[in-house]
């Protein structure tokens, strides 16, 4: 009985500690080892093949699978697959776990970002353009991923004043001129950066934190996925 939240937190813990998993005991922490570990250890379903084969493997297990092009959008908890042709000319593919969605970009945790086929590399925060993906799939989480916005509180706007500091724990966060995905992107924060905020908003299924910029304009940053007025998939650490 495993939830999206539990899997994402497991992967975040690996990335925060600079560690990785080696599911099959071969060639270190390869990218495919992270989805294999999640599927095998959490759900008892062994996937086969290289990263490029995972969609077909997941489909054979009856997982929810999507191939590009599609009108669907990935959701937190999805395992993505994209093409990656190594120096030997073989398309081994590349894969990782989606932890957040921000416009046309997904925030991810991936292993072996350097593409080393011999020793791999640890879990790290990264990002991918949705248009560059081959597809994605979902293990059988106990909390449904099929309708992730059904418990969204809608566009409530400002919900409270709150003085705090957010330390960004995803690779990229957009700063917008209003709370919502239709807000204009005016700046970005990257992993490890931090900022102070003075208020909290809800819009488009996200929790937003807000502050007055040095230029005197109010800015908004998505702080995580919202459900029932709670930040269920935080994009950072809050103090």
Coordinates of N, CA and C in Angstrom, one line a residue:
X1 N 0.9 -1.2 0.0 CA 0.0 0.0 0.0 C 0.9 1.2 0.0
X2 N 1.2 1.7 -1.2 CA 2.2 2.8 -1.3 C 1.5 4.0 -2.1
X3 N 1.8 5.2 -1.5 CA 1.2 6.4 -2.1 C 2.2 7.2 -3.0
X4 N 1.7 8.1 -3.8 CA 2.6 9.0 -4.6 C 3.5 9.7 -3.6
X5 N 3.0 10.2 -2.6 CA 3.7 11.0 -1.6 C 4.9 10.2 -1.0
X6 N 4.7 9.0 -0.7 CA 5.7 8.1 -0.1 C 6.9 7.9 -1.1
X7 N 6.5 7.6 -2.4 CA 7.5 7.3 -3.4 C 8.3 8.6 -3.7
X8 N 7.6 9.7 -3.8 CA 8.4 11.0 -4.1 C 9.3 11.3 -2.9
X9 N 8.8 11.1 -1.7 CA 9.7 11.4 -0.6 C 10.9 10.5 -0.5
X10 N 10.7 9.2 -0.9 CA 11.8 8.3 -1.0 C 12.9 8.8 -2.0
X11 N 12.4 9.2 -3.2 CA 13.4 9.7 -4.2 C 14.0 11.0 -3.7
X12 N 13.3 11.9 -3.1 CA 13.8 13.1 -2.6 C 14.9 12.9 -1.6
X13 N 14.7 11.9 -0.7 CA 15.7 11.6 0.3 C 17.0 11.1 -0.4
X14 N 16.9 10.3 -1.4 CA 18.1 9.8 -2.1 C 18.8 11.0 -2.7
X15 N 18.1 11.9 -3.4 CA 18.7 13.1 -4.0 C 19.3 14.0 -3.0
X16 N 18.6 14.2 -1.9 CA 19.1 15.1 -0.9 C 20.4 14.6 -0.2
X17 N 20.6 13.3 -0.2 CA 21.7 12.7 0.4 C 22.8 12.4 -0.6
X18 N 22.5 12.6 -1.9 CA 23.5 12.3 -2.9 C 23.7 10.8 -3.1
X19 N 22.7 10.0 -2.8 CA 22.7 8.5 -2.9 C 21.9 8.1 -4.1
X20 N 22.1 6.8 -4.4 CA 21.3 6.2 -5.5 C 21.0 4.7 -5.1
X21 N 20.2 4.1 -6.0 CA 19.9 2.7 -5.8 C 20.4 1.9 -7.0
X22 N 20.8 0.6 -6.7 CA 21.3 -0.3 -7.8 C 20.4 -1.5 -7.7
X23 N 19.3 -1.6 -8.4 CA 18.3 -2.6 -8.2 C 18.8 -4.0 -8.6
X24 N 19.6 -4.1 -9.8 CA 20.0 -5.4 -10.3 C 21.4 -5.7 -10.0
X25 N 22.2 -4.8 -9.3 CA 23.5 -5.1 -8.9 C 24.5 -5.1 -10.1
X26 N 24.1 -4.5 -11.2 CA 25.0 -4.4 -12.4 C 25.3 -2.9 -12.7
X27 N 26.6 -2.6 -12.9 CA 27.0 -1.3 -13.5 C 26.5 -0.1 -12.6
X28 N 26.4 -0.3 -11.3 CA 26.2 0.9 -10.4 C 24.7 1.4 -10.6
X29 N 24.6 2.7 -10.2 CA 23.3 3.3 -10.2 C 22.9 3.9 -11.6
X30 N 22.4 3.0 -12.4 CA 21.9 3.4 -13.7 C 20.5 4.1 -13.6
X31 N 20.2 4.8 -14.6 CA 18.9 5.6 -14.5 C 17.7 4.6 -14.3
X32 N 17.8 3.4 -15.0 CA 16.6 2.5 -15.0 C 16.5 1.9 -13.6
X33 N 17.5 1.9 -12.8 CA 17.5 1.3 -11.5 C 16.4 2.0 -10.5
X34 N 16.3 3.3 -10.7 CA 15.3 4.0 -9.8 C 13.9 3.5 -10.1
X35 N 13.4 3.6 -11.3 CA 12.0 3.0 -11.6 C 11.9 1.5 -11.2
X36 N 13.0 0.7 -11.5 CA 12.9 -0.7 -11.2 C 12.8 -0.9 -9.7
X37 N 13.5 -0.1 -8.9 CA 13.5 -0.2 -7.5 C 12.1 0.2 -7.0
X38 N 11.5 1.3 -7.5 CA 10.2 1.7 -7.1 C 9.2 0.6 -7.4
X39 N 9.2 0.1 -8.6 CA 8.2 -0.9 -9.1 C 8.4 -2.2 -8.3
X40 N 9.7 -2.6 -8.2 CA 9.9 -3.9 -7.5 C 9.8 -3.9 -6.0
X41 N 10.4 -2.9 -5.4 CA 10.4 -2.9 -3.9 C 9.1 -2.4 -3.3
X42 N 8.4 -1.4 -4.0 CA 7.2 -0.9 -3.4 C 5.9 -1.6 -3.9
X43 N 6.0 -2.1 -5.1 CA 4.8 -2.7 -5.7 C 4.9 -4.2 -6.1
X44 N 6.1 -4.8 -5.9 CA 6.3 -6.2 -6.2 C 6.2 -6.5 -7.7
X45 N 6.4 -5.6 -8.5 CA 6.3 -5.8 -10.0 C 7.7 -5.5 -10.6
X46 N 8.3 -6.6 -11.2 CA 9.6 -6.4 -11.8 C 9.5 -6.0 -13.2
X47 N 10.2 -4.9 -13.5 CA 10.2 -4.4 -14.9 C 11.4 -5.0 -15.6
X48 N 11.3 -5.0 -17.0 CA 12.4 -5.6 -17.7 C 12.9 -4.6 -18.8
X49 N 14.1 -4.9 -19.2 CA 14.7 -4.1 -20.4 C 15.4 -2.9 -19.9
X50 N 15.9 -2.1 -20.9 CA 16.5 -0.8 -20.7 C 15.4 0.2 -20.5
X51 N 15.9 1.5 -20.3 CA 14.9 2.5 -20.0 C 13.9 2.7 -21.1
X52 N 14.3 2.5 -22.4 CA 13.4 2.7 -23.5 C 12.4 1.6 -23.6
X53 N 12.6 0.5 -22.9 CA 11.6 -0.6 -22.9 C 10.6 -0.5 -21.7
X54 N 10.7 0.5 -20.8 CA 9.9 0.5 -19.6 C 8.4 0.7 -19.9
X55 N 8.1 1.5 -20.9 CA 6.7 1.7 -21.2 C 6.0 0.4 -21.6
X56 N 6.6 -0.4 -22.4 CA 6.0 -1.7 -22.8 C 6.0 -2.7 -21.6
X57 N 7.1 -2.6 -20.8 CA 7.1 -3.5 -19.6 C 6.0 -3.1 -18.6
X58 N 5.8 -1.8 -18.4 CA 4.8 -1.3 -17.5 C 3.4 -1.7 -18.1
X59 N 3.2 -1.6 -19.4 CA 1.9 -1.9 -20.0 C 1.6 -3.4 -19.8
X60 N 2.6 -4.3 -19.8 CA 2.3 -5.7 -19.6 C 1.9 -6.0 -18.2
X61 N 2.3 -5.1 -17.2 CA 1.9 -5.3 -15.8 C 0.5 -4.6 -15.6
X62 N -0.1 -4.0 -16.6 CA -1.4 -3.4 -16.4 C -1.3 -2.0 -15.8
X63 N -0.1 -1.4 -15.8 CA 0.1 0.0 -15.3 C -0.6 1.0 -16.3
X64 N -0.9 2.1 -15.7 CA -1.5 3.2 -16.5 C -0.3 3.8 -17.4
X65 N -0.4 3.7 -18.7 CA 0.7 4.1 -19.6 C 0.2 5.1 -20.6
X66 N 1.1 6.1 -20.9 CA 0.8 7.1 -21.9 C 2.0 7.2 -22.9
X67 N 1.7 7.3 -24.1 CA 2.7 7.5 -25.2 C 2.5 8.9 -25.8
X68 N 3.5 9.6 -26.1 CA 3.4 10.9 -26.8 C 3.2 10.6 -28.3
X69 N 2.5 11.4 -29.1 CA 1.7 12.5 -28.6 C 0.4 12.2 -27.9
X70 N 0.0 12.9 -26.9 CA -1.2 12.7 -26.2 C -1.7 14.0 -25.6
X71 N -3.0 14.1 -25.4 CA -3.6 15.3 -24.8 C -3.4 15.3 -23.3
X72 N -3.1 14.1 -22.8 CA -2.9 14.0 -21.3 C -1.6 14.7 -20.9
X73 N -1.5 15.0 -19.7 CA -0.3 15.6 -19.1 C 0.2 14.8 -18.0
X74 N 1.5 14.6 -17.8 CA 2.0 13.8 -16.7 C 1.7 14.5 -15.4
X75 N 1.6 13.6 -14.3 CA 1.3 14.1 -13.0 C 2.4 13.6 -12.0
X76 N 2.5 14.3 -10.9 CA 3.5 13.8 -9.9 C 3.4 12.3 -9.6
X77 N 4.5 11.6 -9.6 CA 4.4 10.1 -9.4 C 4.6 9.4 -10.7
X78 N 4.5 10.0 -11.8 CA 4.7 9.4 -13.1 C 6.2 9.0 -13.3
X79 N 6.5 8.0 -14.0 CA 7.8 7.6 -14.4 C 7.9 7.9 -15.9
X80 N 8.8 8.7 -16.2 CA 8.9 9.1 -17.6 C 10.0 8.3 -18.4
X81 N 9.8 8.3 -19.7 CA 10.8 7.7 -20.6 C 11.1 8.6 -21.7
X82 N 12.4 8.8 -22.1 CA 12.8 9.6 -23.2 C 13.9 8.9 -24.0
X83 N 14.1 9.3 -25.2 CA 15.2 8.7 -26.0 C 16.6 9.1 -25.5
X84 N 17.5 8.2 -25.5 CA 18.9 8.6 -25.2 C 19.8 7.6 -26.0
X85 N 20.5 8.1 -27.0 CA 21.3 7.3 -27.9 C 22.8 7.4 -27.4
X86 N 23.3 6.3 -26.9 CA 24.7 6.3 -26.4 C 25.7 6.4 -27.5
X87 N 27.0 6.5 -27.0 CA 28.1 6.6 -28.0 C 28.2 5.4 -28.9
X88 N 27.7 4.2 -28.4 CA 27.7 3.0 -29.2 C 26.6 2.9 -30.3
X89 N 25.8 4.0 -30.4 CA 24.7 4.1 -31.4 C 23.4 3.4 -31.0
X90 N 23.3 2.9 -29.7 CA 22.1 2.2 -29.3 C 21.3 3.2 -28.5
X91 N 20.0 3.1 -28.8 CA 19.0 4.0 -28.0 C 18.6 3.2 -26.7
X92 N 19.4 3.4 -25.6 CA 19.0 2.8 -24.4 C 17.9 3.5 -23.7
X93 N 17.6 4.7 -24.1 CA 16.6 5.5 -23.4 C 17.1 6.1 -22.1
X94 N 16.3 6.9 -21.5 CA 16.6 7.5 -20.2 C 15.3 7.6 -19.4
X95 N 15.3 7.6 -18.1 CA 14.1 7.5 -17.3 C 14.3 8.2 -16.0
X96 N 13.2 8.5 -15.3 CA 13.3 9.1 -14.0 C 11.9 9.3 -13.4
X97 N 11.8 9.8 -12.2 CA 10.5 10.0 -11.5 C 10.1 11.5 -11.6
X98 N 8.9 11.7 -12.0 CA 8.4 13.1 -12.1 C 7.8 13.4 -10.7
X99 N 8.3 14.6 -10.1 CA 7.9 15.0 -8.8 C 7.0 16.2 -8.8
X100 N 7.0 16.9 -9.9 CA 6.1 18.1 -10.0 C 6.0 18.5 -11.5
X101 N 4.9 19.2 -11.8 CA 4.7 19.7 -13.1 C 4.5 21.2 -13.1
X102 N 5.3 21.9 -13.9 CA 5.3 23.4 -13.9 C 5.2 23.9 -15.3
X103 N 4.0 24.1 -15.8 CA 3.8 24.5 -17.2 C 4.1 23.4 -18.1
X104 N 5.0 23.6 -19.1 CA 5.5 22.6 -20.0 C 6.7 21.8 -19.5
X105 N 7.1 22.0 -18.3 CA 8.3 21.4 -17.7 C 7.9 20.5 -16.6
X106 N 8.5 19.4 -16.5 CA 8.3 18.5 -15.3 C 9.6 18.5 -14.5
X107 N 9.4 18.6 -13.2 CA 10.6 18.5 -12.2 C 10.7 17.0 -11.9
X108 N 12.0 16.6 -11.9 CA 12.2 15.2 -11.9 C 13.3 14.8 -10.9
X109 N 13.4 13.6 -10.5 CA 14.6 13.0 -9.9 C 15.1 11.9 -10.8
X110 N 16.4 11.9 -11.2 CA 16.9 11.0 -12.1 C 18.3 10.5 -11.6
X111 N 18.6 9.3 -12.0 CA 19.9 8.7 -11.8 C 20.8 8.8 -13.0
X112 N 22.1 8.7 -12.9 CA 23.0 8.7 -14.0 C 22.8 9.8 -15.0
X113 N 22.7 11.0 -14.6 CA 22.5 12.1 -15.5 C 23.7 12.3 -16.4
X114 N 24.8 11.8 -16.1 CA 26.0 12.0 -17.0 C 26.1 10.9 -18.1
X115 N 25.2 9.9 -18.0 CA 25.1 8.9 -19.1 C 26.3 7.9 -19.0
X116 N 26.8 7.6 -17.8 CA 27.9 6.6 -17.7 C 27.3 5.2 -17.7
X117 N 27.6 4.4 -18.7 CA 27.1 3.1 -18.8 C 27.8 2.1 -17.9
X118 N 28.9 2.5 -17.3 CA 29.7 1.5 -16.5 C 29.4 1.6 -15.0
X119 N 29.4 2.9 -14.5 CA 29.2 3.0 -13.1 C 28.0 3.8 -12.7
X120 N 27.3 4.4 -13.6 CA 26.1 5.2 -13.3 C 26.3 6.4 -12.5
X121 N 25.3 6.9 -11.8 CA 25.5 8.1 -11.0 C 24.3 8.2 -10.0
X122 N 24.4 9.0 -8.9 CA 23.4 9.0 -7.9 C 22.1 9.8 -8.3
X123 N 21.1 9.7 -7.5 CA 19.8 10.4 -7.8 C 20.1 11.9 -7.7
X124 N 19.5 12.7 -8.6 CA 19.7 14.1 -8.6 C 18.4 14.8 -9.1
X125 N 18.2 16.0 -8.6 CA 17.1 16.8 -9.1 C 17.4 17.3 -10.5
X126 N 16.4 17.3 -11.4 CA 16.6 17.7 -12.7 C 15.2 18.2 -13.3
X127 N 15.1 18.4 -14.6 CA 13.9 18.8 -15.2 C 13.9 18.3 -16.7
X128 N 12.7 18.2 -17.2 CA 12.6 17.7 -18.6 C 11.4 18.5 -19.2
X129 N 11.5 18.8 -20.5 CA 10.4 19.3 -21.3 C 9.5 18.2 -21.6
X130 N 8.2 18.4 -21.4 CA 7.2 17.3 -21.7 C 7.3 16.9 -23.2
X131 N 7.5 17.9 -24.1 CA 7.5 17.6 -25.5 C 8.7 16.7 -25.9
X132 N 9.7 16.5 -25.0 CA 10.8 15.7 -25.3 C 10.7 14.2 -24.9
X133 N 9.6 14.0 -24.2 CA 9.3 12.6 -23.6 C 8.8 11.7 -24.7
X134 N 9.1 10.4 -24.5 CA 8.5 9.3 -25.3 C 7.1 9.0 -24.7
X135 N 7.1 9.0 -23.4 CA 5.8 8.7 -22.6 C 6.1 8.6 -21.2
X136 N 5.1 8.1 -20.4 CA 5.3 8.0 -19.0 C 4.2 6.9 -18.5
X137 N 4.4 6.5 -17.3 CA 3.5 5.5 -16.7 C 3.4 5.7 -15.2
X138 N 2.4 5.0 -14.6 CA 2.2 5.1 -13.2 C 2.1 3.7 -12.5
X139 N 2.9 3.5 -11.5 CA 2.7 2.2 -10.8 C 1.3 2.3 -10.1
X140 N 0.9 1.2 -9.5 CA -0.5 1.2 -8.9 C -0.5 1.8 -7.5
X141 N -0.3 3.1 -7.5 CA -0.4 3.9 -6.2 C -1.8 3.7 -5.5
X142 N -1.8 3.7 -4.2 CA -3.1 3.5 -3.5 C -3.9 4.8 -3.5
X143 N -3.2 6.0 -3.6 CA -4.0 7.2 -3.9 C -4.1 7.4 -5.4
X144 N -5.3 7.6 -5.9 CA -5.5 7.6 -7.3 C -4.7 8.8 -8.0
X145 N -4.1 8.5 -9.1 CA -3.4 9.5 -9.9 C -4.3 9.9 -11.1
X146 N -5.4 9.2 -11.3 CA -6.2 9.4 -12.5 C -6.9 10.8 -12.5
X147 N -7.3 11.3 -11.3 CA -7.9 12.6 -11.2 C -7.3 13.4 -10.1
X148 N -6.1 13.9 -10.3 CA -5.3 14.5 -9.2 C -5.9 15.8 -8.7
X149 N -6.7 16.5 -9.6 CA -7.2 17.8 -9.2 C -8.6 17.7 -8.6
X150 N -9.1 16.5 -8.4 CA -10.5 16.4 -7.9 C -10.7 17.0 -6.5
X151 N -9.6 17.0 -5.7 CA -9.7 17.6 -4.3 C -9.1 19.0 -4.3
X152 N -8.8 19.6 -5.5 CA -8.3 20.9 -5.5 C -9.4 21.9 -4.9
X153 N -8.9 22.9 -4.2 CA -9.8 23.9 -3.6 C -10.2 25.0 -4.6
X154 N -9.8 24.9 -5.8 CA -10.1 25.9 -6.8 C -9.2 27.1 -6.7
X155 N -9.6 28.2 -7.4 CA -8.8 29.4 -7.3 C -9.3 30.3 -6.2
X156 N -8.8 30.1 -5.0 CA -9.2 30.8 -3.9 C -8.5 32.2 -3.7
X157 N -7.4 32.3 -4.4 CA -6.6 33.6 -4.2 C -5.9 33.5 -2.9
X158 N -5.8 34.7 -2.3 CA -5.0 34.7 -1.0 C -5.8 34.0 0.1
X159 N -5.1 33.2 0.8 CA -5.7 32.5 1.9 C -5.2 32.9 3.3
X160 N -4.0 33.4 3.4 CA -3.5 33.9 4.7 C -2.2 34.7 4.5
X161 N -1.9 35.5 5.5 CA -0.6 36.2 5.6 C 0.3 35.2 6.4
X162 N 1.5 35.1 6.0 CA 2.4 34.2 6.6 C 3.9 34.6 6.3
X163 N 4.6 34.9 7.3 CA 6.0 35.2 7.2 C 6.9 33.9 7.2
X164 N 7.6 33.7 6.1 CA 8.4 32.5 6.1 C 9.5 32.6 5.1
X165 N 10.3 31.5 5.0 CA 11.4 31.4 4.0 C 11.3 30.1 3.3
X166 N 11.4 30.1 2.0 CA 11.3 28.9 1.2 C 12.7 28.6 0.6
X167 N 13.2 27.4 0.8 CA 14.4 26.9 0.2 C 14.1 26.0 -0.9
X168 N 14.4 26.3 -2.1 CA 13.9 25.5 -3.3 C 14.6 24.2 -3.3
X169 N 13.8 23.1 -3.5 CA 14.4 21.8 -3.6 C 14.0 21.1 -4.9
X170 N 13.7 21.8 -5.9 CA 13.6 21.3 -7.3 C 14.5 22.1 -8.2
X171 N 14.8 21.6 -9.4 CA 15.8 22.2 -10.2 C 15.4 23.6 -10.7
X172 N 14.1 23.9 -10.9 CA 13.7 25.1 -11.5 C 12.3 25.5 -11.0
X173 N 12.1 26.7 -10.5 CA 10.8 27.3 -10.2 C 10.6 28.6 -10.9
X174 N 9.5 28.8 -11.5 CA 9.2 30.1 -12.1 C 8.7 31.1 -11.1
X175 N 9.0 32.4 -11.3 CA 8.5 33.5 -10.5 C 7.5 34.2 -11.5
X176 N 6.3 34.4 -11.0 CA 5.2 34.9 -11.9 C 4.7 36.2 -11.4
X177 N 4.0 36.9 -12.3 CA 3.4 38.2 -11.9 C 2.0 38.1 -11.3
X178 N 1.5 36.9 -11.3 CA 0.2 36.7 -10.6 C 0.1 35.2 -10.2
X179 N -0.7 34.8 -9.2 CA -0.8 33.4 -8.9 C -1.6 32.6 -9.9
X180 N -1.0 31.6 -10.5 CA -1.7 30.9 -11.5 C -0.8 30.6 -12.7
X181 N -1.1 29.5 -13.5 CA -0.2 29.2 -14.6 C -0.3 30.1 -15.7
X182 N -1.3 31.0 -15.7 CA -1.3 32.0 -16.8 C -0.6 33.3 -16.4
X183 N 0.0 33.3 -15.2 CA 0.9 34.4 -14.8 C 2.1 34.5 -15.7
X184 N 2.6 35.7 -16.0 CA 3.8 35.9 -16.8 C 5.0 35.5 -16.0
X185 N 5.9 34.7 -16.6 CA 7.2 34.3 -15.9 C 8.1 35.5 -16.0
X186 N 8.6 36.0 -14.8 CA 9.4 37.2 -14.8 C 10.8 36.9 -14.3
X187 N 11.0 35.7 -13.7 CA 12.3 35.3 -13.1 C 12.2 33.8 -12.8
X188 N 13.3 33.2 -12.3 CA 13.3 31.8 -11.9 C 14.2 31.7 -10.7
X189 N 13.9 30.6 -9.9 CA 14.8 30.2 -8.8 C 15.3 28.8 -9.2
X190 N 16.5 28.4 -8.8 CA 17.0 27.1 -9.0 C 17.3 26.4 -7.7
X191 N 17.6 25.1 -7.7 CA 17.8 24.3 -6.6 C 18.8 24.9 -5.6
X192 N 18.3 25.0 -4.3 CA 19.2 25.5 -3.2 C 19.0 27.0 -2.9
X193 N 18.4 27.8 -3.9 CA 18.2 29.2 -3.6 C 17.0 29.3 -2.6
X194 N 17.0 30.5 -2.0 CA 16.0 30.7 -1.0 C 15.5 32.1 -1.0
X195 N 14.3 32.3 -0.5 CA 13.7 33.7 -0.5 C 12.7 33.8 0.6
X196 N 12.4 35.0 1.0 CA 11.4 35.2 2.0 C 10.0 35.5 1.4
X197 N 8.9 35.1 2.0 CA 7.6 35.4 1.5 C 6.7 35.9 2.7
X198 N 5.6 36.6 2.3 CA 4.7 37.2 3.3 C 3.3 36.7 3.2
X199 N 2.9 35.9 2.2 CA 1.5 35.5 2.1 C 1.4 34.3 1.3
X200 N 0.3 33.6 1.4 CA 0.0 32.3 0.7 C -1.3 32.4 -0.1
X201 N -1.2 31.8 -1.3 CA -2.4 31.8 -2.2 C -2.6 30.4 -2.7
X202 N -3.8 30.1 -3.2 CA -4.2 28.9 -3.9 C -4.8 29.2 -5.2
X203 N -4.2 28.6 -6.3 CA -4.7 28.8 -7.7 C -4.2 27.6 -8.5
X204 N -5.1 27.2 -9.4 CA -4.7 26.2 -10.4 C -4.2 24.9 -9.9
X205 N -4.6 24.5 -8.7 CA -4.2 23.3 -8.1 C -2.8 23.4 -7.4
X206 N -2.3 24.6 -7.2 CA -1.0 24.8 -6.5 C -1.2 25.7 -5.3
X207 N -0.3 25.5 -4.4 CA 0.0 26.5 -3.3 C 1.0 27.4 -3.8
X208 N 0.7 28.7 -3.6 CA 1.7 29.8 -4.1 C 2.1 30.6 -2.9
X209 N 3.4 31.0 -2.8 CA 3.8 31.9 -1.8 C 4.2 33.2 -2.6
X210 N 4.1 34.3 -1.9 CA 4.2 35.6 -2.5 C 5.0 36.6 -1.7
X211 N 5.6 37.5 -2.4 CA 6.5 38.5 -1.7 C 6.5 39.8 -2.6
X212 N 7.0 40.9 -2.1 CA 7.3 42.1 -2.8 C 8.7 42.1 -3.3
X213 N 9.0 42.2 -4.6 CA 10.3 42.1 -5.1 C 11.1 43.4 -4.9
X214 N 12.4 43.4 -5.1 CA 13.2 44.6 -5.0 C 12.7 45.8 -5.8
X215 N 12.1 45.4 -6.9 CA 11.5 46.4 -7.8 C 10.2 47.0 -7.4
X216 N 9.7 46.4 -6.3 CA 8.4 46.9 -5.7 C 7.2 46.2 -6.2
X217 N 7.4 45.2 -7.0 CA 6.2 44.5 -7.6 C 5.9 43.2 -6.8
X218 N 4.7 42.8 -6.7 CA 4.4 41.6 -6.0 C 4.6 40.4 -6.9
X219 N 5.3 39.3 -6.4 CA 5.6 38.2 -7.2 C 5.1 36.9 -6.5
X220 N 4.9 35.8 -7.3 CA 4.3 34.6 -6.9 C 5.1 33.4 -7.3
X221 N 5.3 32.4 -6.5 CA 6.1 31.2 -6.8 C 5.3 30.0 -6.3
X222 N 5.1 29.0 -7.2 CA 4.4 27.8 -6.9 C 5.3 27.0 -5.8
X223 N 4.6 26.8 -4.7 CA 5.4 26.1 -3.6 C 5.1 24.7 -3.5
X224 N 4.1 24.2 -4.3 CA 3.8 22.7 -4.3 C 2.4 22.5 -4.8
X225 N 2.1 21.2 -4.9 CA 0.8 20.7 -5.3 C -0.2 20.8 -4.2
X226 N -1.4 21.3 -4.5 CA -2.4 21.6 -3.5 C -3.5 20.5 -3.5
X227 N -4.0 20.1 -2.4 CA -5.2 19.2 -2.2 C -5.8 19.6 -0.9
X228 N -7.1 19.9 -0.9 CA -7.8 20.3 0.3 C -7.1 21.3 1.1
X229 N -6.6 22.3 0.4 CA -5.9 23.5 1.0 C -4.6 23.1 1.7
X230 N -4.0 21.9 1.4 CA -2.7 21.5 1.9 C -1.7 21.3 0.8
X231 N -0.5 21.6 1.1 CA 0.7 21.4 0.2 C 1.1 19.9 0.3
X232 N 0.6 19.1 -0.6 CA 0.8 17.7 -0.6 C 2.1 17.2 -1.3
X233 N 2.6 18.0 -2.2 CA 3.8 17.7 -2.9 C 4.7 19.0 -2.8
X234 N 5.3 19.3 -1.7 CA 6.1 20.5 -1.6 C 7.3 20.6 -2.6
X235 N 7.6 21.8 -3.1 CA 8.7 22.0 -3.9 C 9.9 22.5 -3.2
X236 N 9.9 22.6 -1.9 CA 11.0 23.1 -1.1 C 10.8 22.8 0.4
X237 N 11.7 23.4 1.1 CA 11.7 23.3 2.6 C 11.2 24.7 3.1
X238 N 10.4 24.8 4.1 CA 9.8 26.0 4.6 C 10.2 26.3 6.0
X239 N 10.7 27.5 6.3 CA 11.1 27.8 7.7 C 10.3 29.1 8.1

